[in-house]
PDB file of C-alpha atoms in Angstrom:
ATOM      1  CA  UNK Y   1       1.196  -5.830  14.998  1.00 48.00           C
ATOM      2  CA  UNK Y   2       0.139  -8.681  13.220  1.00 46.00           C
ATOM      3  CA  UNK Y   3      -1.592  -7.311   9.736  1.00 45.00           C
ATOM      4  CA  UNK Y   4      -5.614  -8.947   9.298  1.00 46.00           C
ATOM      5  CA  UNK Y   5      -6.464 -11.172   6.595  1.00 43.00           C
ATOM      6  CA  UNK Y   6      -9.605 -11.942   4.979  1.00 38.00           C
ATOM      7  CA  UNK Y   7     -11.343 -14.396   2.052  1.00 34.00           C
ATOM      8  CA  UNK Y   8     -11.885 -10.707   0.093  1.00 34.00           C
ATOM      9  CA  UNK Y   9     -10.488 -10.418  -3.456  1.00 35.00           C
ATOM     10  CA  UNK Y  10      -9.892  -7.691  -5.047  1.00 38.00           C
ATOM     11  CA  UNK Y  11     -10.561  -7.748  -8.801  1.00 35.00           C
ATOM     12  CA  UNK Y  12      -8.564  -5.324 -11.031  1.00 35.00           C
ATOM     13  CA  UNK Y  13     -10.043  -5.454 -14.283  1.00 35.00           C
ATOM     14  CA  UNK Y  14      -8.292  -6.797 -17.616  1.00 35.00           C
ATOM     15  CA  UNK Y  15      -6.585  -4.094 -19.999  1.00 33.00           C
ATOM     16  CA  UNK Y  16      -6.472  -4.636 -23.547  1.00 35.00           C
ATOM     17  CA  UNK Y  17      -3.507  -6.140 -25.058  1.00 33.00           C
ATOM     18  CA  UNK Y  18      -2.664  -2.408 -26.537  1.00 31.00           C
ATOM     19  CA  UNK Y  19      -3.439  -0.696 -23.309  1.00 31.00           C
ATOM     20  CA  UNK Y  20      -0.833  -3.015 -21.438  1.00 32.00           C
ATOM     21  CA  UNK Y  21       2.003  -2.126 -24.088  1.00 32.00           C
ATOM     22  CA  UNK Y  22       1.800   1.558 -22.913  1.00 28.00           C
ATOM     23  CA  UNK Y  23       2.262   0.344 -19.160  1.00 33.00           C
ATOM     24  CA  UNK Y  24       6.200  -0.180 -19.892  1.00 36.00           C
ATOM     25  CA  UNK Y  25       6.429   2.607 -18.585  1.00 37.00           C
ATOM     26  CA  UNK Y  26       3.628   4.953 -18.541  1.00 34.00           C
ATOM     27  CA  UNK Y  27       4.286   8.023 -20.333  1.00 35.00           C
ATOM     28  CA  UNK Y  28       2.940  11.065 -18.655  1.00 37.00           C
ATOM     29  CA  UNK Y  29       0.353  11.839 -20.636  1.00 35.00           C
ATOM     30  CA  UNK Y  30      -0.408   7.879 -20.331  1.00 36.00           C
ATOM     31  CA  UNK Y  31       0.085   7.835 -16.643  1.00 41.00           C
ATOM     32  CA  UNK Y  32      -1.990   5.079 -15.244  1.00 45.00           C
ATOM     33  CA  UNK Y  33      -4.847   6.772 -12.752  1.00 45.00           C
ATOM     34  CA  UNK Y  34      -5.530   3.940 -10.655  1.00 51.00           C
ATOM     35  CA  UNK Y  35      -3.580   1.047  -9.248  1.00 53.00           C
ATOM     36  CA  UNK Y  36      -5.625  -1.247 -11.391  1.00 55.00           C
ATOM     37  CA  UNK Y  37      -4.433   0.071 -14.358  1.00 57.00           C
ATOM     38  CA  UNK Y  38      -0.827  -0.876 -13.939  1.00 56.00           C
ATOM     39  CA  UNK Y  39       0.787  -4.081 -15.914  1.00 58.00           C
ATOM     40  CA  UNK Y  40       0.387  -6.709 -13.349  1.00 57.00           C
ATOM     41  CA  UNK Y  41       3.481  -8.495 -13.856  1.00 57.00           C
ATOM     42  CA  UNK Y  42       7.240  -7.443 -13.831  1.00 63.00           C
ATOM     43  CA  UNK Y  43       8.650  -5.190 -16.557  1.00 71.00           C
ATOM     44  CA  UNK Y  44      10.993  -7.774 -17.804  1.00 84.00           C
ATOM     45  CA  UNK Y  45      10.922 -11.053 -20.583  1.00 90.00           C
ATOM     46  CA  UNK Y  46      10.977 -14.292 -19.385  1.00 92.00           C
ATOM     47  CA  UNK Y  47      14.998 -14.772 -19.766  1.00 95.00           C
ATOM     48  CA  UNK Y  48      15.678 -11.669 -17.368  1.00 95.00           C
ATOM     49  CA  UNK Y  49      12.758 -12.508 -14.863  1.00 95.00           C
ATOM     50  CA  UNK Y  50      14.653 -16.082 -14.857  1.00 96.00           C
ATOM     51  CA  UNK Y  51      17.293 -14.554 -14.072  1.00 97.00           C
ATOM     52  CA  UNK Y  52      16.320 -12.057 -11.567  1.00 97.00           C
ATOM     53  CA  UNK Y  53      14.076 -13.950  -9.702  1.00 96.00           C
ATOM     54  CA  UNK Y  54      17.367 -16.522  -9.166  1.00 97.00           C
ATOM     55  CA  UNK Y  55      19.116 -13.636  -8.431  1.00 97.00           C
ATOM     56  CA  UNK Y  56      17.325 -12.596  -5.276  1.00 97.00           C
ATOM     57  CA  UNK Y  57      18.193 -15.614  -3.158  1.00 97.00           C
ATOM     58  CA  UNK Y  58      21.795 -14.198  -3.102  1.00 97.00           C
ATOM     59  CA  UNK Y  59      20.786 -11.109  -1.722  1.00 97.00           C
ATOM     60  CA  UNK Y  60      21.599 -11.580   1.732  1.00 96.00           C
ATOM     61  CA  UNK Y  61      24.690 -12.509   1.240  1.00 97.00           C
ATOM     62  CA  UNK Y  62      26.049 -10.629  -2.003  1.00 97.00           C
ATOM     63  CA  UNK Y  63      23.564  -7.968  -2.023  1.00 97.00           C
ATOM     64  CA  UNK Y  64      22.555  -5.286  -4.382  1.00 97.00           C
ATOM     65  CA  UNK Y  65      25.484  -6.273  -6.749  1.00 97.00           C
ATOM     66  CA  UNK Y  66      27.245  -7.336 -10.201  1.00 97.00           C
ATOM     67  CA  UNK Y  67      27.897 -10.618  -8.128  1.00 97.00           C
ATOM     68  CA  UNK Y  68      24.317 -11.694  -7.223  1.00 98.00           C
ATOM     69  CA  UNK Y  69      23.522 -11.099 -10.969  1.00 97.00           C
ATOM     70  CA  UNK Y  70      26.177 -13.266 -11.848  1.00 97.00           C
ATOM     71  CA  UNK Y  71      24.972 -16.633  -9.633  1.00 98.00           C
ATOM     72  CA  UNK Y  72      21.594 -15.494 -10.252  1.00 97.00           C
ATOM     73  CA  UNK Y  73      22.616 -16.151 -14.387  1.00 97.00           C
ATOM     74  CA  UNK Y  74      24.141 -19.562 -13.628  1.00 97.00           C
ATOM     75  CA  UNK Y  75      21.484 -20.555 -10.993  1.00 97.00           C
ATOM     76  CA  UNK Y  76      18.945 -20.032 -14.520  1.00 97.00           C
ATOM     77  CA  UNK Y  77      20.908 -21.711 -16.169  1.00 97.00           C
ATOM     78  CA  UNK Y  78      22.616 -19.163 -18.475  1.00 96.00           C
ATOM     79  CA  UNK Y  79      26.252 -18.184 -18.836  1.00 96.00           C
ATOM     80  CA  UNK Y  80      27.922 -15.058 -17.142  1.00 95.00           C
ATOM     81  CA  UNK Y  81      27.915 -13.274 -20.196  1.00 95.00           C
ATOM     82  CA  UNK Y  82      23.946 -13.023 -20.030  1.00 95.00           C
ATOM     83  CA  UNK Y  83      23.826 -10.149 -17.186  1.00 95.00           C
ATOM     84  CA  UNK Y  84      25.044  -8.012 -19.863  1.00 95.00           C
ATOM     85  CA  UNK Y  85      21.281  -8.032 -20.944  1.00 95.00           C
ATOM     86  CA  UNK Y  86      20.685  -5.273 -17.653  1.00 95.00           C
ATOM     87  CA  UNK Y  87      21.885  -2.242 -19.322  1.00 93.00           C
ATOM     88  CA  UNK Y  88      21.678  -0.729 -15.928  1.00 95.00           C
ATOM     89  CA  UNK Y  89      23.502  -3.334 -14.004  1.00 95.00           C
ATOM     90  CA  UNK Y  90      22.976  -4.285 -10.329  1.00 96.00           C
ATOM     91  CA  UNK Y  91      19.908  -1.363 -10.584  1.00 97.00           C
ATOM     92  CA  UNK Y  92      17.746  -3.694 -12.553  1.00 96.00           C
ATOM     93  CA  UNK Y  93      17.857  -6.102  -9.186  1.00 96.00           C
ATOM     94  CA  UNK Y  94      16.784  -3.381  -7.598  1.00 96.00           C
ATOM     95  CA  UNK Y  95      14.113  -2.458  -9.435  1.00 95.00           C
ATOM     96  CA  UNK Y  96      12.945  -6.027  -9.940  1.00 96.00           C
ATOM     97  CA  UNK Y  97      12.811  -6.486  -6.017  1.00 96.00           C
ATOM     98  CA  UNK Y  98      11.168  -3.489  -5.865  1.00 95.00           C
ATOM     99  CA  UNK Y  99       8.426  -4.284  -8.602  1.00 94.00           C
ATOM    100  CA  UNK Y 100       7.723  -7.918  -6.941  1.00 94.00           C
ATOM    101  CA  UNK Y 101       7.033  -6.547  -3.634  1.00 95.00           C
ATOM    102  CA  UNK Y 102       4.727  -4.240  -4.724  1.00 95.00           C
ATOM    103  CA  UNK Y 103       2.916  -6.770  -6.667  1.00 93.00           C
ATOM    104  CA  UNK Y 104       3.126  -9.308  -3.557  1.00 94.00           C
ATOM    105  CA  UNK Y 105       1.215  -7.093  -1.483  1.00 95.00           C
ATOM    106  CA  UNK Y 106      -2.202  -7.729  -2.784  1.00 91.00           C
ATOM    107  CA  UNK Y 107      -1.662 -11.209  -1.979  1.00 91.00           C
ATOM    108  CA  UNK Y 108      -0.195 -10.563   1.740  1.00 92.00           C
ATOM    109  CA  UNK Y 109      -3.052  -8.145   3.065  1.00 91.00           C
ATOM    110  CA  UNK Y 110      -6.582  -8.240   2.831  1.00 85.00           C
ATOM    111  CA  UNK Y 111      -9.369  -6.680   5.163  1.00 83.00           C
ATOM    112  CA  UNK Y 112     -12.074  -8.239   6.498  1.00 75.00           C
ATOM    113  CA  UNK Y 113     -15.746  -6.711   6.418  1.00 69.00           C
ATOM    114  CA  UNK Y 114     -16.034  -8.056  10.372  1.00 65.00           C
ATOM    115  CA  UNK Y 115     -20.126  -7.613   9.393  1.00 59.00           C
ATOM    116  CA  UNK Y 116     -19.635  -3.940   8.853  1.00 58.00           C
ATOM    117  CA  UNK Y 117     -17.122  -3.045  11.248  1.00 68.00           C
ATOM    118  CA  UNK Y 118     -14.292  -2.695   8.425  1.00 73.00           C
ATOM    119  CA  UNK Y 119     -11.350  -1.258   9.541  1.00 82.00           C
ATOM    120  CA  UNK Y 120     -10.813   2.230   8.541  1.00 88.00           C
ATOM    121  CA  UNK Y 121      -8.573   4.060   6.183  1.00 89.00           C
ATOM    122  CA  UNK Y 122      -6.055   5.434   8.606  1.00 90.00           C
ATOM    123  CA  UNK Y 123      -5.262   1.582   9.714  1.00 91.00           C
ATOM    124  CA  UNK Y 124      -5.398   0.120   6.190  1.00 93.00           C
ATOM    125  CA  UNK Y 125      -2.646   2.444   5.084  1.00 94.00           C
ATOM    126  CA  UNK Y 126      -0.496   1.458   8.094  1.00 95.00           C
ATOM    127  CA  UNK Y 127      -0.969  -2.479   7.863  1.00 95.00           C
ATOM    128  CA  UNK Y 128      -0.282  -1.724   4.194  1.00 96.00           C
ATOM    129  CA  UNK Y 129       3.046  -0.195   5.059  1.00 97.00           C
ATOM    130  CA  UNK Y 130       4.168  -1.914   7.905  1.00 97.00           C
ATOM    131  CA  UNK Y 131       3.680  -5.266   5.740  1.00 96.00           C
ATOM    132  CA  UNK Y 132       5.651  -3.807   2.995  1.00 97.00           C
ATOM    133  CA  UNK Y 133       8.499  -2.928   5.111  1.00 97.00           C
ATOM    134  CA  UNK Y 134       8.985  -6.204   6.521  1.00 96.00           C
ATOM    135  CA  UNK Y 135       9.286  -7.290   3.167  1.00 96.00           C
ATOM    136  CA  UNK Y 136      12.576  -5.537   3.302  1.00 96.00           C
ATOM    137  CA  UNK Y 137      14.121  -7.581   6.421  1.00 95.00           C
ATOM    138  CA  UNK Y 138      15.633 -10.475   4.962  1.00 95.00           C
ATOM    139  CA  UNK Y 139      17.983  -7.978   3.466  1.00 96.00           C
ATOM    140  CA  UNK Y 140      17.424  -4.530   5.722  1.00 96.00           C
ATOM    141  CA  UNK Y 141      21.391  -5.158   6.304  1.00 95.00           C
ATOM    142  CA  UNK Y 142      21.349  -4.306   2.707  1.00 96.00           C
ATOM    143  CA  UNK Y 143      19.130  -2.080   1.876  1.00 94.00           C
ATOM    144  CA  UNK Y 144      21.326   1.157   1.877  1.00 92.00           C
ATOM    145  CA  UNK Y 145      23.518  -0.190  -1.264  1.00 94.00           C
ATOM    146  CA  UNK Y 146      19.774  -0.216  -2.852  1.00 95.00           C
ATOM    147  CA  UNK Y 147      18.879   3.126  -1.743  1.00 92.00           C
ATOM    148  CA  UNK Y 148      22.345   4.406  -3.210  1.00 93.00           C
ATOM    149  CA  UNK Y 149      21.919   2.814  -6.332  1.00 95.00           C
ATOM    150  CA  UNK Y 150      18.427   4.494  -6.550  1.00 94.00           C
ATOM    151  CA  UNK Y 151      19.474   8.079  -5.593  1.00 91.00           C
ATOM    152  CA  UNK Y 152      22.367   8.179  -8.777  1.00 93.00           C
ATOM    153  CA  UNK Y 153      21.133  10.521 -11.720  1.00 94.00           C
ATOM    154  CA  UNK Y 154      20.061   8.102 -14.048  1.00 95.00           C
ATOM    155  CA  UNK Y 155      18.001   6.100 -11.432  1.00 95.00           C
ATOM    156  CA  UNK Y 156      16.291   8.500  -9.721  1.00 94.00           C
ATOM    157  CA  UNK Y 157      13.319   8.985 -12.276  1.00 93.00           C
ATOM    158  CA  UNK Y 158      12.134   5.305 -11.856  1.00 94.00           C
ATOM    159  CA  UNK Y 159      12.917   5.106  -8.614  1.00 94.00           C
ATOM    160  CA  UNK Y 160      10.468   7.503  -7.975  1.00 93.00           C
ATOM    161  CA  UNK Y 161       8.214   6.347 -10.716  1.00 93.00           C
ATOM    162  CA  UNK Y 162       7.816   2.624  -8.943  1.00 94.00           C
ATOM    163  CA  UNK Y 163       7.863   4.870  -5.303  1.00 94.00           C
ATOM    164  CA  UNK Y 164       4.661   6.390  -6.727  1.00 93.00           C
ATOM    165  CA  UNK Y 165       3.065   2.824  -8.139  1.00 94.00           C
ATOM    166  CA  UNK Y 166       3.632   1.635  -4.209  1.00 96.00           C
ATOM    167  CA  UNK Y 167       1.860   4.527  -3.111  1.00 94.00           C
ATOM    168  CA  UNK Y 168      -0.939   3.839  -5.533  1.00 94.00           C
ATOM    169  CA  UNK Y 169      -0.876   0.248  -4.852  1.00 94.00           C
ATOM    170  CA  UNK Y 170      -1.521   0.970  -1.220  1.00 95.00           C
ATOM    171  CA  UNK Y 171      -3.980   3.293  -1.471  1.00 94.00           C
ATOM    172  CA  UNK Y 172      -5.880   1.141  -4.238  1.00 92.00           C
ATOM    173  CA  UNK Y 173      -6.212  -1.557  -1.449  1.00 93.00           C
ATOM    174  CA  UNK Y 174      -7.600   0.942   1.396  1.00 92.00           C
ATOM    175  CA  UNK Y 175     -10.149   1.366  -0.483  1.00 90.00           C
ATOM    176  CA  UNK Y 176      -9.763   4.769  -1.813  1.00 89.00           C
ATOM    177  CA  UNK Y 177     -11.459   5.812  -4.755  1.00 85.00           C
ATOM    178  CA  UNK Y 178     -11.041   9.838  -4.827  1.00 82.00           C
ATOM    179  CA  UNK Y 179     -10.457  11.386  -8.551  1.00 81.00           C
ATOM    180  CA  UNK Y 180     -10.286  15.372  -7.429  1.00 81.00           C
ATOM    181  CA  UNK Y 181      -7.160  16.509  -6.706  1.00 81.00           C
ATOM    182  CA  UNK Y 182      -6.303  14.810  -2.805  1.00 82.00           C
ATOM    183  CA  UNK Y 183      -5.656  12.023  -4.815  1.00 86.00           C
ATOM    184  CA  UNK Y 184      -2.216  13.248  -5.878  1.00 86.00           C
ATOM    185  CA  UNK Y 185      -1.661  14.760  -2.493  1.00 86.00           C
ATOM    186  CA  UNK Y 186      -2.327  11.748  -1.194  1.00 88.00           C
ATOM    187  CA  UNK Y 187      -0.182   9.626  -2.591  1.00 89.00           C
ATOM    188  CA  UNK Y 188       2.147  12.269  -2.563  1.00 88.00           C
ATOM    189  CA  UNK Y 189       2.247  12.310   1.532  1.00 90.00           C
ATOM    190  CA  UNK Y 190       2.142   8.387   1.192  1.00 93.00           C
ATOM    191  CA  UNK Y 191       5.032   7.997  -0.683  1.00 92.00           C
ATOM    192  CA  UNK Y 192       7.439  10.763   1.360  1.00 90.00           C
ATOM    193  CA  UNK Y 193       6.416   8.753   4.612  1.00 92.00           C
ATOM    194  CA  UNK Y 194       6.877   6.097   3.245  1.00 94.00           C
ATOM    195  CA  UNK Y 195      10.588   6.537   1.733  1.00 93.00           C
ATOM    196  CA  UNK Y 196      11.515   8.237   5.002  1.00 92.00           C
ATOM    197  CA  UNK Y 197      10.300   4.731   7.311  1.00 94.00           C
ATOM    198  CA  UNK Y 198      12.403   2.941   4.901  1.00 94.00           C
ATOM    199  CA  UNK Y 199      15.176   4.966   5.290  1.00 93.00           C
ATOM    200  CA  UNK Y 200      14.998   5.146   9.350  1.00 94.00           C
ATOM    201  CA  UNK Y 201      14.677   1.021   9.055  1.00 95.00           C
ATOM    202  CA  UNK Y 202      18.368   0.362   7.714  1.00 93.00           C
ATOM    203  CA  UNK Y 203      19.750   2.374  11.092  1.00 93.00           C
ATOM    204  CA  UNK Y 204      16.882   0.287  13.570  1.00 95.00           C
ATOM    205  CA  UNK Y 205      18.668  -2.036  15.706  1.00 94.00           C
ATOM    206  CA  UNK Y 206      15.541  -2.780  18.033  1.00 96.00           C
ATOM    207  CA  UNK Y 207      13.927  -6.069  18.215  1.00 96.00           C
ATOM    208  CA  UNK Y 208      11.508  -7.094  15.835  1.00 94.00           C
ATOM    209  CA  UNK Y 209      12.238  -3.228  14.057  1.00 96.00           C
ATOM    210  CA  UNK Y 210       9.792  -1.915  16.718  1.00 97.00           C
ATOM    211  CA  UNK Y 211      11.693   1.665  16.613  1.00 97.00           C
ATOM    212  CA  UNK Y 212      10.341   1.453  12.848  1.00 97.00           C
ATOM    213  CA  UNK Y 213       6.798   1.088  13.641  1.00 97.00           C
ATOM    214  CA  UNK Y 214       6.965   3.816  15.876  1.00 97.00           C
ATOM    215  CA  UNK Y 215       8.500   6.098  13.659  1.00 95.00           C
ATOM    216  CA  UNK Y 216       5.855   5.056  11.196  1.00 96.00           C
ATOM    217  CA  UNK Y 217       3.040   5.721  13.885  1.00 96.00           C
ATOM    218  CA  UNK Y 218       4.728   8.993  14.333  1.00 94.00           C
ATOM    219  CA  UNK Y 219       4.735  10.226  10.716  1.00 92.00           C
ATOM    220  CA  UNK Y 220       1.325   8.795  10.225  1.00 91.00           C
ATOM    221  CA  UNK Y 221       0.270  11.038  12.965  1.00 89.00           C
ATOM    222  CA  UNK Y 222       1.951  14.184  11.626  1.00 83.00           C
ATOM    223  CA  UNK Y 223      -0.162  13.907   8.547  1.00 78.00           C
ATOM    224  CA  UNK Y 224      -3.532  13.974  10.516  1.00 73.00           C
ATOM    225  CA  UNK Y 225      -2.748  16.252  13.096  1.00 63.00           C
ATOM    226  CA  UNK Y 226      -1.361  18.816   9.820  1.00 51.00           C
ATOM    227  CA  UNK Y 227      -3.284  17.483   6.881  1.00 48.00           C
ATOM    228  CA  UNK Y 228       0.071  16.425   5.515  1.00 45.00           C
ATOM    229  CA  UNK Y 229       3.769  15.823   6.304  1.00 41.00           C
ATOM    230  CA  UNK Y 230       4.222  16.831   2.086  1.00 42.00           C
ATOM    231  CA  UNK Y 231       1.379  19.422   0.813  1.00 41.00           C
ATOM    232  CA  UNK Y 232       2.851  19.124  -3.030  1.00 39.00           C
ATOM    233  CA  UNK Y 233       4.833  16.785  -5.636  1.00 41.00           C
ATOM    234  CA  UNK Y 234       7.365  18.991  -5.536  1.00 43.00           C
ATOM    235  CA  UNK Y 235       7.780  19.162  -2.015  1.00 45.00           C
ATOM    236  CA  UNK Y 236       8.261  15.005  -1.468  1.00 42.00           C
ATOM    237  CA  UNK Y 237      11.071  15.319  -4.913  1.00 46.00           C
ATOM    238  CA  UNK Y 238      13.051  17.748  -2.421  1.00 49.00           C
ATOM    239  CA  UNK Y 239      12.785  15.581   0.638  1.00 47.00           C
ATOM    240  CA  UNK Y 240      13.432  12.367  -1.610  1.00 48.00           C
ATOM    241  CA  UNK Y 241      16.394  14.147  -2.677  1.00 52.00           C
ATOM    242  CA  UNK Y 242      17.221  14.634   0.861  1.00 54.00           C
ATOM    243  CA  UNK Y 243      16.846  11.665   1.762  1.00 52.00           C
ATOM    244  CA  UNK Y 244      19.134   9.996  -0.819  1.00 49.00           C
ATOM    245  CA  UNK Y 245      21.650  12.656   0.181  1.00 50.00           C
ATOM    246  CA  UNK Y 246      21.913  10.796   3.509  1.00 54.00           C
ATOM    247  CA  UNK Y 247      22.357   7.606   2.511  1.00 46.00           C
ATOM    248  CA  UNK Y 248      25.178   8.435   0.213  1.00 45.00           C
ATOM    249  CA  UNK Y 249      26.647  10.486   3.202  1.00 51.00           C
ATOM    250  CA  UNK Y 250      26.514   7.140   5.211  1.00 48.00           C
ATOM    251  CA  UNK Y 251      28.269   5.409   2.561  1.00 43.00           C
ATOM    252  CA  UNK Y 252      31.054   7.429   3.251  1.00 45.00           C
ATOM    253  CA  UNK Y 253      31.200   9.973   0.373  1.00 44.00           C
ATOM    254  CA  UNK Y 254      31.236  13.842   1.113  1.00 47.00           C
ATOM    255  CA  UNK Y 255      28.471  15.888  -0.287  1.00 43.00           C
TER     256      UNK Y 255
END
């Protein structure tokens, strides 16, 4: 299904210059509390962004790996050496991918008002998601060596930090606007269906990943019909952990 477009803009309103120095990351008890309040550009200087952004055009063929780095480096115009300034190695791709697709999706989908007839929130969500997740296809065939690299230890807590800022993200351009308490359940539910669609994706095989949109549809559907496929936090941590459990089992190690 082809996602709607419209002239509409959303404006997110400018953060002072101390503001946007706690946004790298959030500390809890600085956790942004709307999608607007986020940095609005990648957590990296302009030598690693250089070299990142290079970096992604190898992805289909190298992947999630040391080696796209590498030719991402010389592409910039830097020497080898320089990927030594990603402490966390091939994860830092990762995240960067991650990060830019999030921010991309303001750009990609935008609702019309149709005089009135606005689409509602159930459907925004799911253009929303679908849109993101064929973000992923140029390199779905590698998109389990990213999910592995986000379910080790030391990777997990901003992996589920920027799964949380998608959520957000998504939700800020339904529409939504609740402060009361759904608004963590909500973006709690978001984010579990959403990392579970992902996951399903790298095994699709169908054409045009139509066995994905169905799955979606069928998750989607689970949290009307029950008021929630994840009722807490703590609840979409245990099936993320799950879920990252899989993917390391289809990598071929025993767990």
């Amino acid at each position: 299904m082809a996602a709607p477009t419209t002239s509409i803009r959303l404006t997110r309103t400018a953060l002072p210059t101390a503001s946007r120095a706690l946004a790298r990351p959030f500390p809890p008890a600085l956790r942004a509390y709307h999608s607007y309040e986020h940095d609005p550009t990648p957590p990296y200087p302009p030598t690693e962004t250089a070299i990142l952004s290079d970096a992604l055009t190898h992805l289909p063929t190298h992947g999630f790996t040391h080696e796209s780095l590498r030719l991402g480096a010389r592409d910039a115009g830097y020497l080898d050496v320089s990927t030594q300034l990603f402490p966390k190695g091939a994860f830092e791709l990762v995240r960067y991918h991650l990060v830019r697709e999030r921010l991309d999706l303001k750009e990609r989908v935008q609702f019309p008002d149709n005089g009135g007839k606005s689409l509602g929130m159930g459907s925004k969500i799911r253009t929303l998601v679908l849109e993101r997740l064929r973000a992923n296809e140029p390199v779905v065939h590698r998109l389990q060596e990213a999910l592995a690299l986000m379910s080790l230890a030391s990777n997990i807590p901003p992996s589920i930090a920027e799964l949380a800022r998608l959520s957000d993200e998504m939700w800020f351009l339904a529409g939504d606007t609740s402060v009361d308490t759904s608004w963590y359940t909500k973006r709690a539910s978001l984010s579990s269906v959403y990392a579970a669609t992902e996951v399903f994706m790298t095994q699709d095989k169908s054409a045009g990943f139509a066995e994905t949109e169905q799955f979606l549809d069928r998750r989607l559907a689970d949290l009307r019909t029950i008021g929630g496929a994840v009722g807490s936090v703590s609840q979409w941590v245990g099936y993320t952990g799950w879920s990252a459990i899989n993917v390391l089992r289809s990598k071929g190690m025993r767990m």
